Amino acid sequence: MAPAPLTPGTASPAPFGRVLTAMVTPFGASGAVDLELAARLAEHLVDHGSDGLVLCGTTGESPTLSWDEQHQLFSAVKAAVGTRAHLLAGTGSNCTAEAVEAVQEAAALGADGALVVVPYYNKPPQEGLEAHFRAVAAAAPQLPLMLYNIPGRTGCSLSPETTARLMDQPNVVSFKAASGTTEEVSALRAACGDRLAVYSGDDALTLPMLAVGAVGVVSVASHLAGDHIQRLVQAFLAGDQATALALHEQLLPLCKALFCTTNPIPVKAALELAGWPVGAPRLPLLSASNDVRDRLNSVLAALRPT
């Protein structure tokens, strides 16, 4: 099935909106999840450009959160933003049985979708990846899924051909492309057509990925510049390429700074600088160095109105 051409003013359906923030998990001084601050941050993000929020993904430090903490965090954010934004729960695991249980719990908690990362560390072959995602999809057939490919963290990559075979699962509706290349978007569109909504998983590649058929972005930078990113996407969709390019170039220093070391170290530091005391990451991640903080201060100052 050949993808429909992307023309100015039209776009493939975006099931969760155009700009989704991969939200950090705030921690208090004791190291516990700060649910009250998480709720306030979620409201702020929705007020400033976010159509949806992804909770307990990479940026949310899911590897160091217990499942109980994740469920409490999701419930607190849902109570705060209600139906104002699409809420996706991170339900991935390198254990298929655990991922199945997690996606069922996400559905029970009222999630609008689930972000399901490629199983990490195990390095399964494509047949194993297909079986894993089929099991997850079948466990909560009413819950739309976003498959998440980030080979730099997982150690293996979900191929477009395997993704195409999974398209017979009605709830496989979207894909977060975080391989660092626009070619992945083109390959997915060629293999899967328009029914699969591909989201950029790399802030710096949002505009290039839109140009080859992505429908939006799962963003880290939207913590600090959500309105800018939403304007970029809307300008592109309206055919205003000059405005989209200008915004892309304005945002690029921030996008680069937020990934100058392991995410979410920089974004948590940037939020602290912006007045959001979200706390340091949990070990084995550390607080940002002074050099990183200085760089973030500079790029944040450049984004502020003069």
Coordinates of C-alpha atoms in Angstrom, one line a residue:
M1 CA 0.0 0.0 0.0
A2 CA 1.6 3.3 -1.1
P3 CA 1.4 6.2 1.3
A4 CA -0.7 9.2 0.2
P5 CA 1.3 12.2 -0.8
L6 CA 1.8 14.8 1.9
T7 CA 0.6 18.2 0.7
P8 CA 0.5 21.6 2.5
G9 CA -2.6 22.0 4.6
T10 CA -3.2 18.2 4.9
A11 CA -1.6 15.5 6.9
S12 CA -1.9 11.9 8.0
P13 CA -4.2 11.3 11.0
A14 CA -2.4 12.0 14.3
P15 CA -4.2 9.8 16.9
F16 CA -2.6 11.5 19.9
G17 CA -2.2 15.0 18.6
R18 CA 0.8 16.7 17.1
V19 CA 3.0 17.5 20.1
L20 CA 3.4 15.0 22.9
T21 CA 5.6 15.8 25.8
A22 CA 7.7 12.8 27.2
M23 CA 7.2 14.1 30.7
V24 CA 9.9 14.0 33.4
T25 CA 9.1 12.4 36.8
P26 CA 9.5 14.9 39.6
F27 CA 11.2 13.7 42.8
G28 CA 11.1 15.4 46.2
A29 CA 14.1 15.9 48.5
S30 CA 13.6 12.5 50.0
G31 CA 13.7 10.9 46.5
A32 CA 10.1 10.0 46.4
V33 CA 7.9 10.8 43.4
D34 CA 6.3 14.3 43.9
L35 CA 2.8 13.7 42.7
E36 CA 1.6 17.2 43.5
L37 CA 4.4 18.8 41.4
A38 CA 3.8 16.2 38.6
A39 CA 0.2 17.3 38.4
R40 CA 1.1 21.0 38.3
L41 CA 3.7 20.4 35.6
A42 CA 1.3 18.4 33.5
E43 CA -1.2 21.2 33.6
H44 CA 1.5 23.7 32.6
L45 CA 2.6 21.5 29.7
V46 CA -1.0 21.2 28.4
D47 CA -1.4 25.0 28.7
H48 CA 1.8 25.5 26.7
G49 CA 1.6 23.5 23.5
S50 CA 1.2 19.8 24.5
D51 CA -1.6 17.9 22.9
G52 CA -0.6 14.8 24.9
L53 CA 1.7 13.6 27.6
V54 CA 3.7 10.4 27.7
L55 CA 4.3 9.2 31.3
C56 CA 6.9 6.8 32.5
G57 CA 8.9 6.6 29.3
T58 CA 12.7 7.1 28.9
T59 CA 12.5 10.8 30.0
G60 CA 10.2 9.8 32.9
E61 CA 12.9 7.4 34.2
S62 CA 10.8 4.3 34.0
P63 CA 13.8 2.0 34.7
T64 CA 14.0 3.3 38.2
L65 CA 10.3 3.6 39.0
S66 CA 8.3 0.8 40.6
W67 CA 5.1 -0.2 38.9
D68 CA 3.2 1.1 41.9
E69 CA 4.9 4.5 41.5
Q70 CA 4.1 4.5 37.8
H71 CA 0.4 3.8 38.5
Q72 CA 0.2 6.5 41.1
L73 CA 1.9 9.0 38.8
F74 CA -0.5 8.3 36.0
S75 CA -3.5 8.6 38.2
A76 CA -2.3 11.9 39.6
V77 CA -1.7 13.4 36.2
K78 CA -5.0 12.1 34.8
A79 CA -6.9 13.7 37.7
A80 CA -5.1 17.0 37.0
V81 CA -5.6 17.3 33.2
G82 CA -8.7 15.1 32.7
T83 CA -9.6 15.0 29.0
R84 CA -7.6 18.1 28.0
A85 CA -4.8 16.0 26.7
H86 CA -4.1 12.5 25.4
L87 CA -2.3 10.5 28.1
L88 CA -0.1 7.6 27.2
A89 CA 1.4 5.3 29.7
G90 CA 4.9 3.7 29.2
T91 CA 4.2 0.0 29.5
G92 CA 7.4 -1.5 27.9
S93 CA 9.5 -4.2 29.4
N94 CA 12.1 -6.7 28.3
C95 CA 9.9 -9.3 29.8
T96 CA 6.8 -10.0 27.7
A97 CA 4.7 -11.2 30.6
E98 CA 5.5 -8.0 32.5
A99 CA 4.6 -5.8 29.5
V100 CA 1.3 -7.6 29.0
E101 CA 0.4 -7.0 32.7
A102 CA 1.5 -3.3 32.4
V103 CA -0.6 -2.6 29.3
Q104 CA -3.7 -4.2 30.9
E105 CA -3.2 -2.0 34.0
A106 CA -2.8 1.1 31.7
A107 CA -6.1 0.3 30.1
A108 CA -7.7 -0.2 33.5
L109 CA -6.4 3.2 34.7
G110 CA -8.0 5.0 31.7
A111 CA -5.0 5.6 29.5
D112 CA -5.6 6.9 26.0
G113 CA -2.7 4.8 24.7
A114 CA 0.4 3.0 25.7
L115 CA 4.0 3.5 24.6
V116 CA 5.6 0.1 24.2
V117 CA 9.4 0.1 23.8
V118 CA 11.3 -2.6 21.9
P119 CA 12.5 -5.1 24.5
Y120 CA 15.9 -4.1 25.7
Y121 CA 19.1 -6.1 26.6
N122 CA 17.7 -9.4 25.4
K123 CA 18.3 -8.5 21.8
P124 CA 15.6 -10.8 20.4
P125 CA 15.4 -11.5 16.6
Q126 CA 12.7 -10.0 14.5
E127 CA 10.4 -13.0 15.1
G128 CA 10.7 -12.6 18.8
L129 CA 9.9 -8.9 18.5
E130 CA 6.9 -9.7 16.5
A131 CA 5.7 -12.2 19.0
H132 CA 6.3 -9.8 21.9
F133 CA 4.2 -7.0 20.3
R134 CA 1.5 -9.4 19.3
A135 CA 1.1 -10.5 22.9
V136 CA 1.0 -7.0 24.2
A137 CA -1.5 -5.9 21.5
A138 CA -3.8 -8.9 22.2
A139 CA -3.7 -8.2 26.0
A140 CA -5.5 -4.9 25.7
P141 CA -7.1 -4.8 22.2
Q142 CA -9.1 -1.7 23.1
L143 CA -6.0 0.4 23.9
P144 CA -4.2 2.2 21.0
L145 CA -0.5 1.4 21.0
M146 CA 2.6 3.4 20.0
L147 CA 5.5 1.2 19.2
Y148 CA 8.8 2.7 20.3
N149 CA 12.0 2.1 18.4
I150 CA 15.2 3.5 20.1
P151 CA 18.0 1.1 19.2
G152 CA 20.6 3.3 20.8
R153 CA 19.1 2.3 24.2
T154 CA 17.6 -1.1 23.5
G155 CA 20.4 -2.8 21.6
C156 CA 18.2 -3.9 18.7
S157 CA 15.8 -2.3 16.2
L158 CA 12.3 -3.1 15.1
S159 CA 12.3 -3.3 11.3
P160 CA 9.8 -1.7 9.1
E161 CA 9.0 -5.1 7.6
T162 CA 8.2 -6.5 11.1
T163 CA 6.1 -3.4 11.9
A164 CA 4.1 -4.0 8.7
R165 CA 3.3 -7.5 9.8
L166 CA 2.0 -6.1 13.0
M167 CA -0.4 -3.9 11.2
D168 CA -3.0 -6.7 11.3
Q169 CA -3.4 -5.7 15.0
P170 CA -6.1 -3.0 15.0
N171 CA -4.7 -1.2 18.0
V172 CA -1.2 -0.8 16.5
V173 CA -1.7 2.7 15.4
S174 CA 1.5 4.7 15.9
F175 CA 5.3 4.5 16.0
K176 CA 7.8 6.6 17.8
A177 CA 10.9 6.7 15.5
A178 CA 14.0 7.4 17.6
S179 CA 16.7 5.8 15.5
G180 CA 18.2 9.2 14.6
T181 CA 17.4 9.1 10.9
T182 CA 14.7 10.3 8.7
E183 CA 15.1 7.2 6.5
E184 CA 13.2 5.3 9.1
V185 CA 10.1 7.4 8.5
S186 CA 10.2 6.8 4.8
A187 CA 10.8 3.1 5.2
L188 CA 7.8 2.8 7.6
R189 CA 5.5 4.7 5.3
A190 CA 6.6 2.6 2.3
A191 CA 5.9 -0.6 4.4
C192 CA 2.8 0.4 6.4
G193 CA 1.1 3.2 4.5
D194 CA -0.8 6.0 6.2
R195 CA -2.6 3.9 8.8
L196 CA 0.6 3.9 10.9
A197 CA 1.1 7.4 12.4
V198 CA 4.8 8.0 12.8
Y199 CA 6.0 10.4 15.4
S200 CA 9.5 11.9 15.6
G201 CA 11.3 10.7 18.6
D202 CA 14.1 13.2 18.2
D203 CA 13.5 16.9 18.8
A204 CA 16.2 18.0 16.4
L205 CA 14.7 16.0 13.6
T206 CA 11.1 17.1 14.0
L207 CA 10.9 19.3 10.9
P208 CA 12.9 16.9 8.6
M209 CA 10.7 14.1 9.8
L210 CA 7.5 16.1 9.1
A211 CA 8.9 16.7 5.6
V212 CA 9.0 13.0 4.9
G213 CA 5.7 12.0 6.5
A214 CA 5.8 12.1 10.3
V215 CA 2.6 13.4 11.9
G216 CA 4.1 15.0 15.0
V217 CA 6.7 14.6 17.7
V218 CA 7.2 13.0 21.1
S219 CA 9.3 15.8 22.6
V220 CA 11.6 16.5 25.4
A221 CA 12.2 20.2 24.4
S222 CA 8.5 20.9 24.8
H223 CA 9.0 21.1 28.6
L224 CA 10.7 24.4 27.9
A225 CA 9.4 25.5 24.4
G226 CA 6.1 23.7 23.9
D227 CA 4.4 26.7 22.3
H228 CA 7.3 27.1 19.9
I229 CA 7.2 23.5 18.8
Q230 CA 3.4 23.5 18.3
R231 CA 3.8 26.6 16.1
L232 CA 6.5 24.9 14.1
V233 CA 4.3 21.9 13.4
Q234 CA 1.2 24.0 12.6
A235 CA 3.3 26.2 10.3
F236 CA 4.5 23.2 8.4
L237 CA 1.0 21.7 8.1
A238 CA -0.3 25.1 6.8
G239 CA 2.4 25.2 4.1
D240 CA 4.3 28.0 5.8
Q241 CA 7.7 26.5 5.3
A242 CA 9.6 29.7 6.0
T243 CA 8.1 30.1 9.5
A244 CA 8.6 26.4 10.2
L245 CA 12.3 26.6 9.2
A246 CA 12.8 29.7 11.3
L247 CA 11.4 28.0 14.3
H248 CA 13.4 24.9 13.7
E249 CA 16.6 27.0 13.6
Q250 CA 15.6 28.9 16.7
L251 CA 15.0 25.7 18.6
L252 CA 18.0 23.7 17.4
P253 CA 20.4 24.9 20.1
L254 CA 18.0 23.9 22.9
C255 CA 17.4 20.5 21.2
K256 CA 21.1 19.9 21.1
A257 CA 21.7 21.1 24.6
L258 CA 19.0 18.8 26.0
F259 CA 20.9 15.8 24.7
C260 CA 24.5 16.9 25.4
T261 CA 24.5 14.1 28.0
T262 CA 22.2 11.3 28.9
N263 CA 18.5 12.3 28.9
P264 CA 16.8 13.3 31.3
I265 CA 19.8 14.8 33.1
P266 CA 19.8 18.1 31.0
V267 CA 16.0 18.5 30.9
K268 CA 15.7 18.2 34.6
A269 CA 18.4 20.8 35.1
A270 CA 16.7 23.1 32.6
L271 CA 13.4 22.8 34.4
E272 CA 15.1 23.6 37.7
L273 CA 16.6 26.7 36.0
A274 CA 13.1 27.6 34.8
G275 CA 11.7 27.4 38.3
W276 CA 10.4 23.9 38.4
P277 CA 12.1 22.0 41.3
V278 CA 11.7 18.5 39.7
G279 CA 14.8 17.1 41.6
A280 CA 17.8 15.2 40.3
P281 CA 17.5 12.0 38.4
R282 CA 17.6 8.8 40.3
L283 CA 20.8 6.8 40.4
P284 CA 22.6 5.6 38.3
L285 CA 22.0 8.9 36.6
L286 CA 23.4 12.1 38.2
S287 CA 22.7 15.8 38.4
A288 CA 23.9 18.0 35.5
S289 CA 27.4 19.4 35.7
N290 CA 28.0 23.1 36.0
D291 CA 29.1 23.1 32.3
V292 CA 25.8 21.6 31.3
R293 CA 23.9 24.1 33.4
D294 CA 25.8 27.0 31.9
R295 CA 25.0 25.8 28.4
L296 CA 21.3 25.4 29.3
N297 CA 21.2 28.9 30.8
S298 CA 22.5 30.4 27.6
V299 CA 20.0 28.6 25.3
L300 CA 17.1 29.3 27.6
A301 CA 17.9 33.0 27.7
A302 CA 17.9 33.1 23.9
L303 CA 14.4 31.6 23.9
R304 CA 12.9 34.2 26.3
P305 CA 11.2 37.2 24.9
T306 CA 13.4 40.3 25.0

